[in-house]
C-alpha positions as a printed NumPy array, in Angstrom:
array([[ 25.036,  38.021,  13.049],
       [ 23.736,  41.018,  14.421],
       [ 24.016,  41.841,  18.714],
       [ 20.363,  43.483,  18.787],
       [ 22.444,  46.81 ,  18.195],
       [ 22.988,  46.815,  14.712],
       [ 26.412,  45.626,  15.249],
       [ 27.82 ,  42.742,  14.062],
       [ 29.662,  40.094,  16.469],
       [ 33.069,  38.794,  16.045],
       [ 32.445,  35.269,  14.075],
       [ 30.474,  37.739,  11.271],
       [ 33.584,  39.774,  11.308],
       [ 35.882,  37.387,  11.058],
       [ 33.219,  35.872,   7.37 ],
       [ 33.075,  39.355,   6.126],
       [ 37.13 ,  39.967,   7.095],
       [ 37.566,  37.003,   5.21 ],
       [ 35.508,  37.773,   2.212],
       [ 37.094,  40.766,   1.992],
       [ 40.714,  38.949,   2.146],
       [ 39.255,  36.669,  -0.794],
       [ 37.812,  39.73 ,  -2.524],
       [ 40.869,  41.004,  -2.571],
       [ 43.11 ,  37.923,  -3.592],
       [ 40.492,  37.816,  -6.477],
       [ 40.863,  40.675,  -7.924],
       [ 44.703,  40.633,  -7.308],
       [ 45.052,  37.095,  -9.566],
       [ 42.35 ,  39.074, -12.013],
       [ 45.117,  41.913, -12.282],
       [ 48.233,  39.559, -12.267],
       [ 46.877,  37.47 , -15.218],
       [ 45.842,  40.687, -17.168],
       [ 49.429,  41.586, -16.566],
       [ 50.879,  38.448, -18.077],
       [ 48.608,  38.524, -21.232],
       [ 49.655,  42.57 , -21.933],
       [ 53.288,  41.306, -21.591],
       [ 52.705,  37.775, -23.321],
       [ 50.808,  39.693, -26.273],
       [ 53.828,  42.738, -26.155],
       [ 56.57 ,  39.438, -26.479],
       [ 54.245,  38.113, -29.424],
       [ 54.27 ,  40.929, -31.472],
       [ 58.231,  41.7  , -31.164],
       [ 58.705,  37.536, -31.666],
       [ 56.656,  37.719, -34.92 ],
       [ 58.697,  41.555, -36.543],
       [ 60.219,  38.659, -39.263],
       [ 56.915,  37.123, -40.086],
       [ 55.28 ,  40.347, -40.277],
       [ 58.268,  41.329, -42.453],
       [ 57.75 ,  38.541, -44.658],
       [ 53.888,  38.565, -45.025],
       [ 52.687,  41.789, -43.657],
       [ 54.844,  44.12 , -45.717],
       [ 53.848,  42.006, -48.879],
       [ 50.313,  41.764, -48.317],
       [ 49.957,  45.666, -47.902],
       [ 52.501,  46.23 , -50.993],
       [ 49.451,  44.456, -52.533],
       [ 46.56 ,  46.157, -51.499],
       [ 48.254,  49.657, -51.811],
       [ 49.483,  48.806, -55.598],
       [ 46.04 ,  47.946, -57.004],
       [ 42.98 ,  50.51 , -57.603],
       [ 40.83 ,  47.652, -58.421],
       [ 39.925,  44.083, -57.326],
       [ 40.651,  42.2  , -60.532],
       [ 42.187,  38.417, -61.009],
       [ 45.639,  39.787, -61.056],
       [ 44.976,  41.442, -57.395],
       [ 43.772,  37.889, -56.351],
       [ 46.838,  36.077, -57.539],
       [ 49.653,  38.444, -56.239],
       [ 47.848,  38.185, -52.732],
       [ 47.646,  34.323, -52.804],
       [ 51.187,  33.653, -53.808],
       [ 52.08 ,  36.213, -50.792],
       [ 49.934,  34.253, -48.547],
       [ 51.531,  30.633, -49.871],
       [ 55.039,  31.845, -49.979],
       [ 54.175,  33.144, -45.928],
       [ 54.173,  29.714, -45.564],
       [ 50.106,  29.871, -44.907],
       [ 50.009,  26.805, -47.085],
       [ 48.335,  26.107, -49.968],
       [ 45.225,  24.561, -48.076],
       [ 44.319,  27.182, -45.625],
       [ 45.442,  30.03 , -48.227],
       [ 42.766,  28.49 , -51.036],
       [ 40.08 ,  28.531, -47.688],
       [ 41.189,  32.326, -46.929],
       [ 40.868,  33.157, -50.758],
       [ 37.941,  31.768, -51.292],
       [ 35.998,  33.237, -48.106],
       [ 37.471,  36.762, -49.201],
       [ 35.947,  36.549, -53.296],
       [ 32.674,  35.286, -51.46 ],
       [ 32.475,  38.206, -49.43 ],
       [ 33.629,  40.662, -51.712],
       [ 30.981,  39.112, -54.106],
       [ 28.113,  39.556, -51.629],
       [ 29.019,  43.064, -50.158],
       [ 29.885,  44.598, -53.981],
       [ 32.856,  45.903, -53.244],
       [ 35.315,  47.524, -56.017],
       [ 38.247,  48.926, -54.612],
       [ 41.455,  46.866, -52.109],
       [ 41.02 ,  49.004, -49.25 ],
       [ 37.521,  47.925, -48.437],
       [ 38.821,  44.552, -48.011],
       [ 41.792,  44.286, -46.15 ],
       [ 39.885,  43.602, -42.937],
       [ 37.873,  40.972, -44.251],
       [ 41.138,  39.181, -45.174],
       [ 42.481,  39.683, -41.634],
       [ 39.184,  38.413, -40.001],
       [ 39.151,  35.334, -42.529],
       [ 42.725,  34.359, -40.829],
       [ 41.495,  34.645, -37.67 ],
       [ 38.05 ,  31.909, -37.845],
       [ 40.555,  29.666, -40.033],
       [ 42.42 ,  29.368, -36.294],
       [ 40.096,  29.848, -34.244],
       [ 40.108,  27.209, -30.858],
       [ 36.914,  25.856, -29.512],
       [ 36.183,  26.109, -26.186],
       [ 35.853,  22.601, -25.593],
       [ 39.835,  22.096, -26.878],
       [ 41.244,  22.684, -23.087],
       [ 39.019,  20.346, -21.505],
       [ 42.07 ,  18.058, -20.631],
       [ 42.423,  20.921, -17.763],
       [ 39.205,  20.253, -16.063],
       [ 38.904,  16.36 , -16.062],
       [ 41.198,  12.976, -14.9  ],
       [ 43.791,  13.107, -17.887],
       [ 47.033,  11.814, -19.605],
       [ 48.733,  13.953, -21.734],
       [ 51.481,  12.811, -23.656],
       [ 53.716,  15.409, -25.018],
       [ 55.664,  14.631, -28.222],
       [ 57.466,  15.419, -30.9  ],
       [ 61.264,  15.31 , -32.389],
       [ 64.192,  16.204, -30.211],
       [ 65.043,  19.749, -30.336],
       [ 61.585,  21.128, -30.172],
       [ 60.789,  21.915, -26.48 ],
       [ 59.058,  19.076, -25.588],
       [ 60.513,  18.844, -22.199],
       [ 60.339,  22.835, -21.593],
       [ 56.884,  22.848, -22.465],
       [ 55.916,  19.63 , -20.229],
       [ 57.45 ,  21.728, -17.181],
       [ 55.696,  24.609, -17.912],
       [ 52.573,  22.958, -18.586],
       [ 52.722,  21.2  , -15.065],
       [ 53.419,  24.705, -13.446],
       [ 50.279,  26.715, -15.086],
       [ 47.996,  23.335, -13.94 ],
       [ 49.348,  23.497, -10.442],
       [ 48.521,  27.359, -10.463],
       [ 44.938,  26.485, -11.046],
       [ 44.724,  23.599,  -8.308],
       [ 44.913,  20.496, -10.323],
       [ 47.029,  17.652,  -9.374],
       [ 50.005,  17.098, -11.585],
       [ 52.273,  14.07 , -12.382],
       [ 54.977,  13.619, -14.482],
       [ 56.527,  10.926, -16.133],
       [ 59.885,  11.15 , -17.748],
       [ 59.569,   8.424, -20.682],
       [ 62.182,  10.472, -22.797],
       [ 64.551,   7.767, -21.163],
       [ 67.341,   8.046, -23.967],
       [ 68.296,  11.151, -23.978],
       [ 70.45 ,  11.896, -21.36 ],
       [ 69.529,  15.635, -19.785],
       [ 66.541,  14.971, -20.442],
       [ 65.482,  13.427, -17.231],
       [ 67.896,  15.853, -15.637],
       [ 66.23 ,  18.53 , -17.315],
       [ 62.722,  17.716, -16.522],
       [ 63.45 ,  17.311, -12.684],
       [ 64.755,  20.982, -12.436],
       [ 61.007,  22.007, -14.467],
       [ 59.385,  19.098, -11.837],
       [ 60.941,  21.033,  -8.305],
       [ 60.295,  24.285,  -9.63 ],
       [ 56.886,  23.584, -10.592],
       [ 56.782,  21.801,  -7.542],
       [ 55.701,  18.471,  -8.522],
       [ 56.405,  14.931,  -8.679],
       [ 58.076,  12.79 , -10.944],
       [ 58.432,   9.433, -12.119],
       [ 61.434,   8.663, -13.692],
       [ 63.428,   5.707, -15.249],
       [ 67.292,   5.285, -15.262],
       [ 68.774,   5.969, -18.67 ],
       [ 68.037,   3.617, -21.074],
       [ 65.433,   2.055, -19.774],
       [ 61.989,   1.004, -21.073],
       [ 60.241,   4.468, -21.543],
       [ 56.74 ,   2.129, -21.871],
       [ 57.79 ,   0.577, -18.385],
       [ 58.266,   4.446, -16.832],
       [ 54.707,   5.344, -18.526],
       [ 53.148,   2.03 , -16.742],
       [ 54.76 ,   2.801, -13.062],
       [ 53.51 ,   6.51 , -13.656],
       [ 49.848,   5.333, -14.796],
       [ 49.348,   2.945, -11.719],
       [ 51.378,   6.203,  -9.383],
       [ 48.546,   8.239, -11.272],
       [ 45.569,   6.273, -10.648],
       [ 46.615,   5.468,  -6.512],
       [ 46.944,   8.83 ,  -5.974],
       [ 44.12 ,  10.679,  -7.19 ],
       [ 46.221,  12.8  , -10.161],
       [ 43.996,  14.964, -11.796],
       [ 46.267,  15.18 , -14.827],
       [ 49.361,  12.699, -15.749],
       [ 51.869,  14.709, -18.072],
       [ 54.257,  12.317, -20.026],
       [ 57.58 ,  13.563, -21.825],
       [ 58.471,  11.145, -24.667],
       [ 61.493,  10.723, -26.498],
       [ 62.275,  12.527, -30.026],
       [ 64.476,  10.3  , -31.409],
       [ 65.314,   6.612, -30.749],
       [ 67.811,   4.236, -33.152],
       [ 65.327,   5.234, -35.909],
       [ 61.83 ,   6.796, -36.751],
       [ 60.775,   3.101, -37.236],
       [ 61.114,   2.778, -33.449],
       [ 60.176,   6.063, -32.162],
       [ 56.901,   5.234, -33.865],
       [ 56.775,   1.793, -32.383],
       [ 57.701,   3.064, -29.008],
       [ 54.594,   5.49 , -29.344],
       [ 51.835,   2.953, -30.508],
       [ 53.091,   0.778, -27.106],
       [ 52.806,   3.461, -24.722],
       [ 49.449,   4.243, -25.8  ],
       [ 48.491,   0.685, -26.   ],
       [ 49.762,   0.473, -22.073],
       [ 47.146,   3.504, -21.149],
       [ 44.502,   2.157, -23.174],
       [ 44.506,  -1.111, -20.97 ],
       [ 45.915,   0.551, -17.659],
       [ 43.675,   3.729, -17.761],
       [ 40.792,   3.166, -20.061],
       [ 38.479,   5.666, -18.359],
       [ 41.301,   8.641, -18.269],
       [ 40.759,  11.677, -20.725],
       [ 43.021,  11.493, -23.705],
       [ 45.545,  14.13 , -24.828],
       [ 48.466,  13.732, -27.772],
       [ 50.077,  17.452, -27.835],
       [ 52.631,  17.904, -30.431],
       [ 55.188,  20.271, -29.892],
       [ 56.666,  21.941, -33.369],
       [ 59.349,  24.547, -33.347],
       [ 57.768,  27.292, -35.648],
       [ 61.438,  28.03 , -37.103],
       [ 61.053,  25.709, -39.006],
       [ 58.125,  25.891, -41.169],
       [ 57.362,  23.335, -43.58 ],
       [ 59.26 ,  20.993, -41.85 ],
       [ 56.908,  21.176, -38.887],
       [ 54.138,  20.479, -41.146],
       [ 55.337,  16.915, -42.325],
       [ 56.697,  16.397, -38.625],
       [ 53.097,  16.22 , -37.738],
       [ 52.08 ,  14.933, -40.401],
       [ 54.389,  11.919, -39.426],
       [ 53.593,  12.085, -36.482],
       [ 49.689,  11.749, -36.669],
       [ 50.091,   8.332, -38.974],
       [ 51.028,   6.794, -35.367],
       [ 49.118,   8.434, -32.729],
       [ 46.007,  10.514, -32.594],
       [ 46.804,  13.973, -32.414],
       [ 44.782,  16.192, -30.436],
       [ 46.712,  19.211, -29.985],
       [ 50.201,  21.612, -31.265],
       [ 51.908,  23.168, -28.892],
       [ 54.203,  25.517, -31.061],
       [ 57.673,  26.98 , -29.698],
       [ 60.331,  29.72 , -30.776],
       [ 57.552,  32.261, -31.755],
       [ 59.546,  34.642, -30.968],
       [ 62.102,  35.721, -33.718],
       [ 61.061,  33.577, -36.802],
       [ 60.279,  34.364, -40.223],
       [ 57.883,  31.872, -40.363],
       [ 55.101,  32.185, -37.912],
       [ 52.368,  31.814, -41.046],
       [ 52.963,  28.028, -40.626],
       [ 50.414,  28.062, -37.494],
       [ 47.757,  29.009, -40.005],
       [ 49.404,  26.312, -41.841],
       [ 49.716,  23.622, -39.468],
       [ 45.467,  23.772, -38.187],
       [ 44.059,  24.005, -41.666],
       [ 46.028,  20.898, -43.026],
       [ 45.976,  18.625, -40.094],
       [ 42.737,  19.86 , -38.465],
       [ 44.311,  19.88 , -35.076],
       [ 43.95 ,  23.077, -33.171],
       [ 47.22 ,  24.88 , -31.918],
       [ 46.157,  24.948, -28.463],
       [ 49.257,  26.755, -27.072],
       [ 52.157,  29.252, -28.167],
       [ 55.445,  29.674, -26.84 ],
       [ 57.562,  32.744, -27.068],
       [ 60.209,  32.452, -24.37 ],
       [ 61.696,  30.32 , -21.522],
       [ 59.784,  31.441, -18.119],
       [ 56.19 ,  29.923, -17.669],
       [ 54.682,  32.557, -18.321],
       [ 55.781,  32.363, -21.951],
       [ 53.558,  29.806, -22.895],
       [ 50.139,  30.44 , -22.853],
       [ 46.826,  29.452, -24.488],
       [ 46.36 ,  30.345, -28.557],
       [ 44.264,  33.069, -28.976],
       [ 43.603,  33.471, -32.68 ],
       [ 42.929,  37.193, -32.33 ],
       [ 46.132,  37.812, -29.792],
       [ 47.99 ,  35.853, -32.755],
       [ 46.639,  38.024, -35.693],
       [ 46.716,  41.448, -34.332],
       [ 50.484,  40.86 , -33.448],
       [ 50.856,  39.91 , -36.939],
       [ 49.504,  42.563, -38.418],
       [ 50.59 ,  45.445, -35.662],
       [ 46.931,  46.048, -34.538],
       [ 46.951,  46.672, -30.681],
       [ 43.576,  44.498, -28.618],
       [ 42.003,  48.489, -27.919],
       [ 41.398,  48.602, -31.649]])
């Protein structure tokens, strides 16, 4: 408010001292998450120097040995593309995009088309918008996958980046038999700062994901994060284990969003493939979280992995601190693999 002067009194002060404070925190959080994605997409494209080694180096042996575009051109480039560990499925969905195109625009010679086979890569991955809206509503997310992995890592980290961006958080430690694991997910719970239900080892992991469903729904949680075990006396049992946890949400939390994030270690390659694969006969999977980006040969398998499953890889890991997992872009992922920096 003005004082008849043309000067403003102290409570207007005070609103525009504080918009200017919130101006100013603003554009500071604008300038710290920039900051993380220039280092997160600098760690990416050092992490993925083997796959680009392995795939890259091919696929531009390829377009720099051939004048023309002629069947033998086409076959070279697939077999690079399958042996990248791509996959058969999303490599025949690349292929056939890049003939069509070729086709359509007339084009004779392998230069004109190495972009078209870099932007067919990225739609083949590319995340809708609607894939993180888990963040935004009342939610259970149960993270699984084999021991080994990262589950519990990423479940920490997870709970710190919702935290950061004022949700609620819960966690449940159902990876009861395992014995750091609980351990190990406290440490992620105080330095996320949030709580934790836990069971003693051994125990019931169904019976921790029931206390931490009813903790969940009493206190308001915006988002309920469970860890599950990898491994119990046998896959038969993990799997059973799995079906009864989700059986006890269903009936305990009917009206709660639904998320089943995988976690795969890409290191491994095919064998992440069939551990979703195994995974997804049991449980509806929504989301792959992959981990260990950073020094594998084998980082093709997330073009892999969302072609042949059609479940998005919603977030990428390429270190331990929290700010080394982070949502998938599919055009952060790409230009790392192929050296192309996000000016150009």
């Amino acid at each position: 408010m003005s004082d008849g002067s043309g000067n403003l009194t102290n409570g207007s002060q005070a609103n525009q001292t504080i918009l200017s404070r919130n101006n100013i925190y603003g554009v500071e959080k604008v300038e710290t998450e920039e900051k993380e994605k220039k280092g997160f997409f600098a760690k990416l494209k050092v992490g993925l120097t083997k796959t680009r080694d392995n795939i890259v180096k091919g696929i531009d042996s390829v377009f720099n040995g051939y004048s023309e575009i002629d069947e033998d051109f086409y076959e070279e480039l697939e077999e690079i593309l399958i042996m990248g560990d791509i996959g058969v499925s999303a490599t025949t969905q690349i292929m056939d995009r890049l003939k069509e195109q070729i086709s359509e625009q007339h084009l004779k010679t392998p230069s004109e088309c190495k972009q078209l086979l870099v932007e067919g890569i990225k739609d083949q991955m590319r995340v809708e918008e609607t894939a993180y809206a888990f963040e935004e509503r009342q939610s259970i997310v149960m993270v699984i996958g084999v021991n080994g992995v990262g589950k519990t890592t990423t479940v920490g980290k997870l709970a710190g980046k919702l935290k950061d961006n004022g949700r609620k958080v819960l966690i449940a430690a159902a990876d009861t038999f395992r014995a750091a694991a609980g351990d190990q997910l406290a440490e992620w719970a105080k330095r996320a700062d949030v709580p934790m239900i836990g069971g003693n080892e051994g125990a019931d992991p169904a019976s921790v994901v029931f206390d931490a469903v009813s903790a969940a729904k009493a206190r308001g949680v915006d988002v309920l994060l469970i860890d599950t075990a990898g491994r119990l006396h046998n896959k038969k049992n993990l799997m059973e284990e799995l079906r009864k946890m989700n059986r006890i949400i269903d009936r305990e939390f009917p009206d709660a969003h639904r998320e089943n994030l995988i976690v795969l270690d890409g290191t491994t390659g095919q064998n992440a493939l069939q551990q979703a694969r195994e995974f997804g006969d049991v449980t509806n999977l929504t989301g792959i979280v992959l981990t260990k980006m950073d020094g594998t040969a084998k980082g093709g398998i997330a073009v892999a992995i969302q072609s042949e499953l059609k479940v998005p890889v919603k977030y990428i890991g390429v270190g331990e601190t929290i700010e080394d997992l982070q949502k998938f872009n599919s055009d952060e992922f790409v230009n790392a693999l192929f050296d192309v920096t996000p000016e150009n």
